Tab-separated table of C-alpha atoms in Angstrom:
chain	number	residue	atom	x	y	z
A	86	UNK	CA	-70.663	-49.824	67.080
A	87	UNK	CA	-70.562	-47.944	63.825
A	88	UNK	CA	-72.263	-44.669	64.842
A	89	UNK	CA	-70.071	-44.612	67.991
A	90	UNK	CA	-66.985	-45.081	65.135
A	91	UNK	CA	-68.576	-42.411	62.777
A	92	UNK	CA	-69.377	-39.839	65.599
A	93	UNK	CA	-66.401	-40.357	67.545
A	94	UNK	CA	-64.048	-40.715	64.789
A	95	UNK	CA	-64.925	-37.838	62.436
A	96	UNK	CA	-63.348	-35.283	64.087
A	97	UNK	CA	-60.089	-37.282	63.550
A	98	UNK	CA	-60.567	-38.277	60.026
A	99	UNK	CA	-61.377	-34.844	58.752
A	100	UNK	CA	-57.904	-33.559	60.554
A	101	UNK	CA	-55.993	-36.338	58.616
A	102	UNK	CA	-57.735	-35.951	55.359
A	103	UNK	CA	-56.747	-31.836	55.824
A	104	UNK	CA	-53.049	-32.767	56.646
A	105	UNK	CA	-52.701	-35.713	54.136
A	106	UNK	CA	-51.837	-33.283	50.933
A	107	UNK	CA	-49.151	-31.340	53.100
A	108	UNK	CA	-47.589	-34.798	53.974
A	109	UNK	CA	-47.775	-35.760	50.344
A	110	UNK	CA	-46.476	-32.621	49.336
A	111	UNK	CA	-43.241	-33.018	51.825
A	112	UNK	CA	-42.739	-36.814	50.959
A	113	UNK	CA	-42.460	-35.706	47.029
A	114	UNK	CA	-40.291	-33.196	47.645
A	115	UNK	CA	-38.081	-35.486	49.629
A	116	UNK	CA	-38.194	-38.409	47.026
A	117	UNK	CA	-37.482	-35.715	44.266
A	118	UNK	CA	-34.479	-34.972	45.931
A	119	UNK	CA	-33.484	-37.846	46.581
A	120	UNK	CA	-34.153	-38.895	42.920
A	121	UNK	CA	-32.008	-36.029	41.921
A	122	UNK	CA	-29.067	-37.282	44.231
A	123	UNK	CA	-28.933	-40.496	42.775
A	124	UNK	CA	-28.961	-39.875	39.085
A	125	UNK	CA	-26.143	-37.081	39.693
A	126	UNK	CA	-24.270	-39.387	41.874
A	127	UNK	CA	-24.150	-42.328	39.285
A	128	UNK	CA	-23.515	-39.480	36.639
A	129	UNK	CA	-20.461	-38.282	38.618
A	130	UNK	CA	-19.087	-41.706	39.424
A	131	UNK	CA	-19.230	-42.681	35.820
A	132	UNK	CA	-16.932	-39.519	34.811
A	133	UNK	CA	-14.821	-40.246	37.736
A	134	UNK	CA	-13.803	-43.613	36.082
A	135	UNK	CA	-13.531	-41.885	32.618
A	136	UNK	CA	-11.148	-39.532	34.457
A	137	UNK	CA	-9.269	-42.283	35.969
A	138	UNK	CA	-8.651	-44.397	32.625
A	139	UNK	CA	-7.666	-41.245	30.878
A	140	UNK	CA	-5.171	-40.505	33.904
A	141	UNK	CA	-3.812	-44.192	33.652
A	142	UNK	CA	-3.205	-43.423	29.647
A	143	UNK	CA	-1.086	-40.439	30.456
A	144	UNK	CA	0.819	-41.873	33.578
A	145	UNK	CA	2.201	-44.816	31.477
A	146	UNK	CA	2.928	-42.373	28.266
A	147	UNK	CA	6.892	-42.606	29.089
A	148	UNK	CA	7.073	-46.266	29.065
A	149	UNK	CA	8.347	-47.897	25.696
A	150	UNK	CA	5.930	-50.045	24.307
A	151	UNK	CA	4.784	-51.450	21.347
A	152	UNK	CA	1.322	-49.812	19.865
A	153	UNK	CA	-0.805	-53.053	20.190
A	154	UNK	CA	0.592	-53.440	23.687
A	155	UNK	CA	-0.778	-49.917	24.819
A	156	UNK	CA	-3.748	-50.209	23.022
A	157	UNK	CA	-4.698	-53.696	24.314
A	158	UNK	CA	-4.131	-52.505	28.029
A	159	UNK	CA	-6.210	-49.383	27.147
A	160	UNK	CA	-8.596	-51.811	25.962
A	161	UNK	CA	-8.414	-53.896	29.361
A	162	UNK	CA	-8.687	-50.569	31.125
A	163	UNK	CA	-12.181	-49.421	29.127
A	164	UNK	CA	-13.462	-53.041	29.853
A	165	UNK	CA	-12.655	-53.298	33.609
A	166	UNK	CA	-13.034	-49.398	34.740
A	167	UNK	CA	-15.858	-48.699	32.255
A	168	UNK	CA	-17.427	-51.998	31.577
A	169	UNK	CA	-17.158	-51.224	27.775
A	170	UNK	CA	-17.268	-55.105	26.668
A	171	UNK	CA	-17.259	-55.133	22.935
A	172	UNK	CA	-13.842	-53.696	21.635
A	173	UNK	CA	-11.676	-53.743	18.543
A	174	UNK	CA	-8.559	-52.262	17.687
A	175	UNK	CA	-8.034	-51.543	13.647
A	176	UNK	CA	-4.296	-50.845	12.797
A	177	UNK	CA	-3.662	-48.986	9.371
A	178	UNK	CA	-1.706	-50.467	6.867
A	179	UNK	CA	-0.601	-47.000	4.865
A	180	UNK	CA	1.041	-48.882	2.374
A	181	UNK	CA	-1.991	-50.812	1.315
A	182	UNK	CA	-4.624	-47.917	2.328
A	183	UNK	CA	-6.663	-50.574	4.370
A	184	UNK	CA	-7.147	-51.404	8.112
A	185	UNK	CA	-6.633	-54.774	9.558
A	186	UNK	CA	-8.497	-56.220	12.953
A	187	UNK	CA	-5.391	-56.731	15.471
A	188	UNK	CA	-7.497	-57.571	18.240
A	189	UNK	CA	-11.015	-57.761	19.555
A	190	UNK	CA	-12.820	-58.586	22.830
A	191	UNK	CA	-16.591	-59.138	23.756
A	192	UNK	CA	-17.509	-59.432	19.791
A	193	UNK	CA	-20.329	-62.096	19.025
A	194	UNK	CA	-18.583	-65.019	17.123
A	195	UNK	CA	-21.018	-64.507	14.411
A	196	UNK	CA	-19.768	-61.022	13.498
A	197	UNK	CA	-15.820	-62.019	14.110
A	198	UNK	CA	-16.567	-65.124	11.627
A	199	UNK	CA	-18.322	-62.745	9.324
A	200	UNK	CA	-15.721	-60.178	9.385
A	201	UNK	CA	-13.056	-62.824	8.871
A	202	UNK	CA	-14.570	-64.785	6.022
A	203	UNK	CA	-16.017	-61.828	4.024
A	204	UNK	CA	-13.585	-59.074	5.090
A	205	UNK	CA	-10.590	-61.289	5.729
A	206	UNK	CA	-10.096	-58.829	8.358
A	207	UNK	CA	-9.281	-56.008	6.274
A	208	UNK	CA	-11.610	-52.877	5.522
A	209	UNK	CA	-10.562	-50.877	2.682
A	210	UNK	CA	-9.930	-46.708	3.749
A	211	UNK	CA	-13.422	-45.301	3.025
A	212	UNK	CA	-15.687	-48.274	2.967
A	213	UNK	CA	-18.160	-49.181	5.357
A	214	UNK	CA	-18.347	-47.287	8.774
A	215	UNK	CA	-14.933	-48.154	10.314
A	216	UNK	CA	-13.158	-47.393	6.879
A	217	UNK	CA	-15.270	-43.889	6.709
A	218	UNK	CA	-13.602	-42.872	10.453
A	219	UNK	CA	-9.956	-43.298	8.951
A	220	UNK	CA	-10.648	-41.616	5.516
A	221	UNK	CA	-12.302	-38.285	7.081
A	222	UNK	CA	-10.432	-38.782	10.384
A	223	UNK	CA	-13.531	-38.208	12.354
A	224	UNK	CA	-15.411	-40.421	14.720
A	225	UNK	CA	-18.477	-42.205	13.066
A	226	UNK	CA	-21.014	-42.985	15.193
A	227	UNK	CA	-24.147	-45.241	14.404
A	228	UNK	CA	-26.514	-45.020	17.613
A	229	UNK	CA	-29.153	-47.848	15.556
A	230	UNK	CA	-27.417	-50.321	13.675
A	231	UNK	CA	-30.202	-51.063	11.632
A	232	UNK	CA	-31.205	-47.661	10.298
A	233	UNK	CA	-27.373	-46.845	9.101
A	234	UNK	CA	-27.548	-47.060	5.363
A	235	UNK	CA	-23.868	-48.738	5.244
A	236	UNK	CA	-24.844	-51.096	8.052
A	237	UNK	CA	-28.299	-51.677	7.818
A	238	UNK	CA	-27.803	-54.871	5.141
A	239	UNK	CA	-26.281	-56.749	7.865
A	240	UNK	CA	-29.401	-57.206	10.501
A	241	UNK	CA	-28.498	-60.705	11.438
A	242	UNK	CA	-25.532	-58.627	13.258
A	243	UNK	CA	-28.124	-57.386	15.529
A	244	UNK	CA	-30.600	-60.003	15.767
A	245	UNK	CA	-27.620	-62.291	16.943
A	246	UNK	CA	-24.843	-60.386	18.101
A	247	UNK	CA	-26.988	-58.412	20.448
A	248	UNK	CA	-25.517	-55.028	18.815
A	249	UNK	CA	-27.611	-51.625	19.057
A	250	UNK	CA	-24.841	-49.221	18.436
A	251	UNK	CA	-21.353	-48.616	17.063
A	252	UNK	CA	-18.845	-46.079	17.005
A	253	UNK	CA	-15.350	-46.282	15.100
A	254	UNK	CA	-12.909	-43.461	16.746
A	255	UNK	CA	-9.487	-42.794	14.588
A	256	UNK	CA	-6.443	-42.957	16.128
A	257	UNK	CA	-4.900	-39.755	14.015
A	258	UNK	CA	-1.623	-38.107	15.062
A	259	UNK	CA	-0.176	-35.001	13.554
A	260	UNK	CA	2.105	-36.717	11.166
A	261	UNK	CA	0.513	-40.216	10.984
A	262	UNK	CA	-2.530	-42.416	11.330
A	263	UNK	CA	-2.176	-45.302	13.450
A	264	UNK	CA	-5.631	-47.014	13.165
A	265	UNK	CA	-9.225	-46.854	14.965
A	266	UNK	CA	-10.619	-48.148	17.942
A	267	UNK	CA	-14.243	-49.853	17.271
A	268	UNK	CA	-16.691	-49.464	20.379
A	269	UNK	CA	-19.870	-51.437	20.142
A	270	UNK	CA	-23.053	-50.998	22.474
A	271	UNK	CA	-25.766	-53.659	23.446
A	272	UNK	CA	-28.698	-51.081	23.255
A	273	UNK	CA	-29.353	-48.357	20.554
A	274	UNK	CA	-28.651	-44.748	21.339
A	275	UNK	CA	-25.470	-46.099	23.522
A	276	UNK	CA	-23.559	-42.887	22.550
A	277	UNK	CA	-24.297	-39.855	23.813
A	278	UNK	CA	-22.423	-36.714	23.194
A	279	UNK	CA	-20.410	-37.615	26.630
A	280	UNK	CA	-19.554	-40.772	25.221
A	281	UNK	CA	-18.397	-39.309	21.930
A	282	UNK	CA	-16.585	-36.869	23.679
A	283	UNK	CA	-14.881	-39.327	26.022
A	284	UNK	CA	-13.586	-41.715	23.290
A	285	UNK	CA	-12.185	-38.888	21.269
A	286	UNK	CA	-10.371	-37.655	23.938
A	287	UNK	CA	-8.800	-40.834	24.610
A	288	UNK	CA	-8.053	-41.532	20.872
A	289	UNK	CA	-6.670	-38.249	20.356
A	290	UNK	CA	-4.596	-38.646	23.367
A	291	UNK	CA	-3.439	-42.242	22.366
A	292	UNK	CA	-2.353	-40.758	19.160
A	293	UNK	CA	0.015	-37.882	20.721
A	294	UNK	CA	1.199	-40.629	22.984
A	295	UNK	CA	1.966	-43.231	20.150
A	296	UNK	CA	3.502	-40.344	17.949
A	297	UNK	CA	5.958	-39.201	21.036
A	298	UNK	CA	7.145	-42.853	21.352
A	299	UNK	CA	8.108	-42.586	17.820
A	300	UNK	CA	9.673	-39.322	17.757
A	301	UNK	CA	11.171	-38.792	21.145
A	302	UNK	CA	11.453	-42.150	22.511
A	303	UNK	CA	12.734	-44.242	19.486
A	304	UNK	CA	14.362	-41.412	17.855
A	305	UNK	CA	16.177	-39.318	20.347
A	306	UNK	CA	14.580	-36.315	18.972
A	307	UNK	CA	15.068	-32.591	20.377
A	308	UNK	CA	14.578	-32.297	24.031
A	309	UNK	CA	11.769	-29.551	23.349
A	310	UNK	CA	13.842	-26.997	25.516
A	311	UNK	CA	13.151	-23.977	22.730
A	312	UNK	CA	9.864	-23.109	24.407
A	313	UNK	CA	9.540	-19.115	23.904
A	314	UNK	CA	12.540	-19.287	21.410
A	315	UNK	CA	10.271	-19.429	18.209
B	1132	UNK	CA	-74.906	-37.640	62.155
B	1133	UNK	CA	-73.602	-35.039	64.924
B	1134	UNK	CA	-70.023	-33.957	65.193
B	1135	UNK	CA	-69.286	-35.591	68.546
B	1136	UNK	CA	-66.745	-33.487	70.457
B	1137	UNK	CA	-66.318	-35.629	73.393
B	1138	UNK	CA	-62.742	-36.523	74.900
B	1139	UNK	CA	-62.118	-39.628	72.648
B	1140	UNK	CA	-62.305	-37.829	69.420
B	1141	UNK	CA	-60.732	-34.833	70.723
B	1142	UNK	CA	-57.645	-36.757	71.914
B	1143	UNK	CA	-57.227	-38.592	69.147
B	1144	UNK	CA	-57.476	-35.243	66.709
B	1145	UNK	CA	-54.336	-33.719	69.035
B	1146	UNK	CA	-52.743	-36.973	68.708
B	1147	UNK	CA	-53.100	-36.992	64.845
B	1148	UNK	CA	-52.180	-32.962	64.619
B	1149	UNK	CA	-49.305	-33.584	66.837
B	1150	UNK	CA	-48.151	-36.794	64.946
B	1151	UNK	CA	-47.995	-35.006	61.659
B	1152	UNK	CA	-46.549	-32.134	62.735
B	1153	UNK	CA	-43.332	-34.369	64.030
B	1154	UNK	CA	-43.749	-36.286	60.757
B	1155	UNK	CA	-43.516	-33.045	58.754
B	1156	UNK	CA	-40.552	-31.247	61.067
B	1157	UNK	CA	-38.418	-34.799	60.394
B	1158	UNK	CA	-39.403	-34.406	56.516
B	1159	UNK	CA	-38.060	-31.070	56.485
B	1160	UNK	CA	-35.096	-32.177	58.042
B	1161	UNK	CA	-34.398	-34.499	55.566
B	1162	UNK	CA	-35.417	-32.097	52.650
B	1163	UNK	CA	-32.774	-29.959	54.003
B	1164	UNK	CA	-30.182	-32.048	54.454
B	1165	UNK	CA	-30.812	-33.908	50.988
B	1166	UNK	CA	-30.831	-30.422	49.371
B	1167	UNK	CA	-27.075	-29.456	50.747
B	1168	UNK	CA	-26.292	-32.845	49.375
B	1169	UNK	CA	-27.832	-32.419	46.332
B	1170	UNK	CA	-25.744	-29.452	46.091
B	1171	UNK	CA	-22.506	-30.788	46.971
B	1172	UNK	CA	-22.977	-33.512	44.460
B	1173	UNK	CA	-24.197	-30.967	41.906
B	1174	UNK	CA	-20.985	-28.752	42.299
B	1175	UNK	CA	-18.611	-32.015	42.278
B	1176	UNK	CA	-20.274	-33.003	39.068
B	1177	UNK	CA	-20.212	-29.370	37.558
B	1178	UNK	CA	-16.296	-29.485	38.387
B	1179	UNK	CA	-15.520	-32.843	36.718
B	1180	UNK	CA	-17.417	-32.015	33.461
B	1181	UNK	CA	-15.447	-28.694	33.501
B	1182	UNK	CA	-12.322	-30.767	33.841
B	1183	UNK	CA	-13.306	-33.389	31.059
B	1184	UNK	CA	-13.874	-30.684	28.701
B	1185	UNK	CA	-10.943	-29.017	29.522
B	1186	UNK	CA	-8.910	-32.203	28.831
B	1187	UNK	CA	-10.811	-32.547	25.361
B	1188	UNK	CA	-10.384	-29.263	24.405
B	1189	UNK	CA	-6.530	-29.778	24.701
B	1190	UNK	CA	-6.517	-32.830	23.336
B	1191	UNK	CA	-7.941	-31.594	20.347
B	1192	UNK	CA	-6.083	-28.624	20.033
B	1193	UNK	CA	-2.564	-30.388	19.483
B	1194	UNK	CA	-3.449	-31.327	16.178
B	1195	UNK	CA	-4.592	-27.614	15.220
B	1196	UNK	CA	-1.564	-25.762	16.645
B	1197	UNK	CA	2.146	-25.893	15.333
B	1198	UNK	CA	4.222	-23.770	18.216
B	1199	UNK	CA	5.391	-24.826	21.631
B	1200	UNK	CA	3.786	-21.511	22.734
B	1201	UNK	CA	0.450	-21.955	21.084
B	1202	UNK	CA	-0.063	-25.319	23.002
B	1203	UNK	CA	0.788	-23.239	26.514
B	1204	UNK	CA	-1.109	-20.531	25.611
B	1205	UNK	CA	-4.235	-22.487	24.591
B	1206	UNK	CA	-3.848	-24.605	27.593
B	1207	UNK	CA	-3.730	-21.845	30.063
B	1208	UNK	CA	-6.721	-19.940	28.523
B	1209	UNK	CA	-8.803	-23.233	28.836
B	1210	UNK	CA	-7.874	-23.472	32.723
B	1211	UNK	CA	-8.929	-19.949	32.741
B	1212	UNK	CA	-11.648	-19.749	30.798
B	1213	UNK	CA	-13.446	-22.925	30.931
B	1214	UNK	CA	-12.261	-24.420	34.327
B	1215	UNK	CA	-12.327	-20.924	35.879
B	1216	UNK	CA	-9.221	-21.070	37.647
B	1217	UNK	CA	-7.120	-17.831	36.845
B	1218	UNK	CA	-4.241	-18.464	39.182
B	1219	UNK	CA	-2.248	-20.892	37.094
B	1220	UNK	CA	0.804	-20.076	35.280
B	1221	UNK	CA	3.589	-22.028	33.179
B	1222	UNK	CA	7.023	-21.262	33.677
B	1223	UNK	CA	9.652	-22.100	31.167
B	1224	UNK	CA	12.588	-23.937	32.327
B	1225	UNK	CA	15.533	-21.525	32.484
B	1226	UNK	CA	13.634	-18.310	31.511
B	1227	UNK	CA	13.768	-15.705	34.486
B	1228	UNK	CA	10.653	-14.121	33.808
B	1229	UNK	CA	7.102	-15.118	33.288
B	1230	UNK	CA	5.616	-14.511	29.612
B	1231	UNK	CA	2.250	-12.170	29.471
B	1232	UNK	CA	0.196	-15.161	28.042
B	1233	UNK	CA	1.942	-17.799	30.045
B	1234	UNK	CA	-0.196	-17.048	33.129
B	1235	UNK	CA	-4.180	-16.374	34.372
B	1236	UNK	CA	-3.124	-13.827	36.920
B	1237	UNK	CA	0.381	-12.812	38.314
B	1238	UNK	CA	1.572	-15.577	40.616
B	1239	UNK	CA	2.708	-14.601	44.475
B	1240	UNK	CA	5.699	-16.848	43.702
B	1241	UNK	CA	8.655	-15.860	41.856
B	1242	UNK	CA	10.429	-18.280	39.098
B	1243	UNK	CA	13.107	-19.425	41.499
B	1244	UNK	CA	10.751	-20.000	44.111
B	1245	UNK	CA	8.690	-22.101	41.999
B	1246	UNK	CA	11.515	-24.302	40.329
B	1247	UNK	CA	13.103	-24.876	43.770
B	1248	UNK	CA	9.945	-26.258	44.927
B	1249	UNK	CA	9.631	-28.316	41.600
B	1250	UNK	CA	13.017	-29.572	42.594
B	1251	UNK	CA	13.039	-31.703	39.175
B	1252	UNK	CA	10.500	-34.336	40.962
B	1253	UNK	CA	7.846	-35.792	39.090
B	1254	UNK	CA	5.544	-35.817	41.782
B	1255	UNK	CA	3.577	-32.613	42.630
B	1256	UNK	CA	5.045	-30.640	44.834
B	1257	UNK	CA	2.936	-28.784	47.036
B	1258	UNK	CA	4.847	-26.280	49.452
B	1259	UNK	CA	4.528	-22.746	50.908
B	1260	UNK	CA	1.691	-20.750	52.170
B	1261	UNK	CA	2.223	-17.268	51.315
B	1262	UNK	CA	-0.602	-14.634	52.065
B	1263	UNK	CA	-2.996	-17.505	52.361
B	1264	UNK	CA	-2.382	-18.934	48.870
B	1265	UNK	CA	-0.674	-22.429	48.365
B	1266	UNK	CA	1.398	-23.337	45.800
B	1267	UNK	CA	1.268	-26.436	43.519
B	1268	UNK	CA	3.542	-27.549	40.973
B	1269	UNK	CA	3.545	-30.021	38.652
B	1270	UNK	CA	7.007	-30.584	36.357
B	1271	UNK	CA	6.603	-30.631	32.508
B	1272	UNK	CA	8.997	-32.759	30.905
B	1273	UNK	CA	11.332	-35.332	32.813
B	1274	UNK	CA	13.724	-35.327	35.534
B	1275	UNK	CA	16.591	-35.467	32.893
B	1276	UNK	CA	14.713	-32.914	30.540
B	1277	UNK	CA	12.585	-30.823	32.210
B	1278	UNK	CA	10.505	-28.238	29.616
B	1279	UNK	CA	9.018	-26.163	32.266
B	1280	UNK	CA	6.901	-26.303	35.615
B	1281	UNK	CA	2.929	-25.952	35.706
B	1282	UNK	CA	2.153	-23.742	38.567
B	1283	UNK	CA	-1.080	-23.857	40.435
B	1284	UNK	CA	-2.090	-21.732	43.276
B	1285	UNK	CA	-5.113	-21.771	45.612
B	1286	UNK	CA	-6.324	-19.508	48.212
B	1287	UNK	CA	-7.457	-21.314	51.377
B	1288	UNK	CA	-6.839	-25.073	51.388
B	1289	UNK	CA	-4.391	-27.058	49.280
B	1290	UNK	CA	-5.760	-28.785	46.091
B	1291	UNK	CA	-8.200	-31.767	46.421
B	1292	UNK	CA	-6.928	-35.127	45.601
B	1293	UNK	CA	-9.225	-34.692	42.442
B	1294	UNK	CA	-7.815	-31.279	41.559
B	1295	UNK	CA	-4.165	-32.376	42.039
B	1296	UNK	CA	-4.898	-35.588	39.629
B	1297	UNK	CA	-6.450	-33.179	37.006
B	1298	UNK	CA	-3.768	-30.524	36.904
B	1299	UNK	CA	-1.133	-34.029	36.805
B	1300	UNK	CA	-2.938	-35.128	33.620
B	1301	UNK	CA	-2.692	-31.641	31.992
B	1302	UNK	CA	1.116	-31.538	33.116
B	1303	UNK	CA	1.502	-35.034	31.242
B	1304	UNK	CA	-0.675	-33.694	28.507
B	1305	UNK	CA	2.125	-30.968	27.992
B	1306	UNK	CA	5.087	-33.074	28.382
B	1307	UNK	CA	3.919	-35.330	25.702
B	1308	UNK	CA	2.709	-32.134	23.288
B	1309	UNK	CA	5.701	-29.941	23.756
B	1310	UNK	CA	8.004	-33.390	23.307
B	1311	UNK	CA	6.343	-34.279	20.223
B	1312	UNK	CA	6.441	-30.645	18.418
B	1313	UNK	CA	10.243	-30.409	19.291
B	1314	UNK	CA	10.665	-33.849	17.603
B	1315	UNK	CA	8.637	-33.019	14.602
B	1316	UNK	CA	10.566	-29.518	14.152
B	1317	UNK	CA	13.820	-31.706	14.338
């Protein structure tokens, strides 16, 4: 029986052995392309959602709403559309040169308790990462909380708070600073170039919209019909 | 051991050859279709990235530029260079002719036609098909206070939903930026 199998199946086996590399090559090509489609499709869906958030922000620009209401709605959109669960809005108090936490969501209780008890929900401009963002008017990004020189003295925040990355994006208009939006990521290296650019666009646009409300909607400023005249 | 060429082994051999041939042929069909899908997805992703880059650049420029003309020129320039869309123009309200830096390529429609198409609507209006070119117009400003019209021309087809949303965002940005500049000057 064994001899029968070996003698009769040897030829087909050799044929299969010869064709196998070609089959594996074809399967490899198909799986590579399908994998690339999945990766690019995921990225495309994320960018479409980011565009939707920006579009919503501009669509509601003409509404006369207080700053906190508008920022909270933006944070709702960031959470519901893009899945950013841990966010905080810090308002800039110019007379006292501090930023004050006005609203937050998704932050660990230990973190909010610490901010309240130690900092009284206020940060001096220039101090810690959040204050630095306001003083420099540039985003401050820390992709590894534990290795940031200003933040690593607070290691329990990543141990108990599940926060690996942090970024502060200032909301700065032409004539006024409004505050900053702080975004927290669960993993390290959350903030890639795409995320930093997206949040910078969001806060720049928000600053222009808040300034617009003050200059145009509330103040009854000039109508802008002087384009090309100087 | 001898290579036996009896009917059983040859039949199985042929079945394997034919089977593998059909399997490879179907894998090649799947591969070709997948490649077309990949090209489509990559093109969409590339367009989306360019759109985001334009919005990022113009939202940053508002803090560096100090006049309405500079903002408009910068926006048109971003659309032409970053988004590779040269058939775009900004018609200031009340101006009979178009300034040189306010367009990428000369539009096929006149200012009157563009303002008529805009009709002071807040929504984008897509009108006309002249010499195969579709016109889309986006109001900059408000119904009671129009500042101008962002004109977008496209050959062949009308704008896609995605492109319409993008240009609407650009028009909204221009509204905010131009009104802010005017408000600060006053």
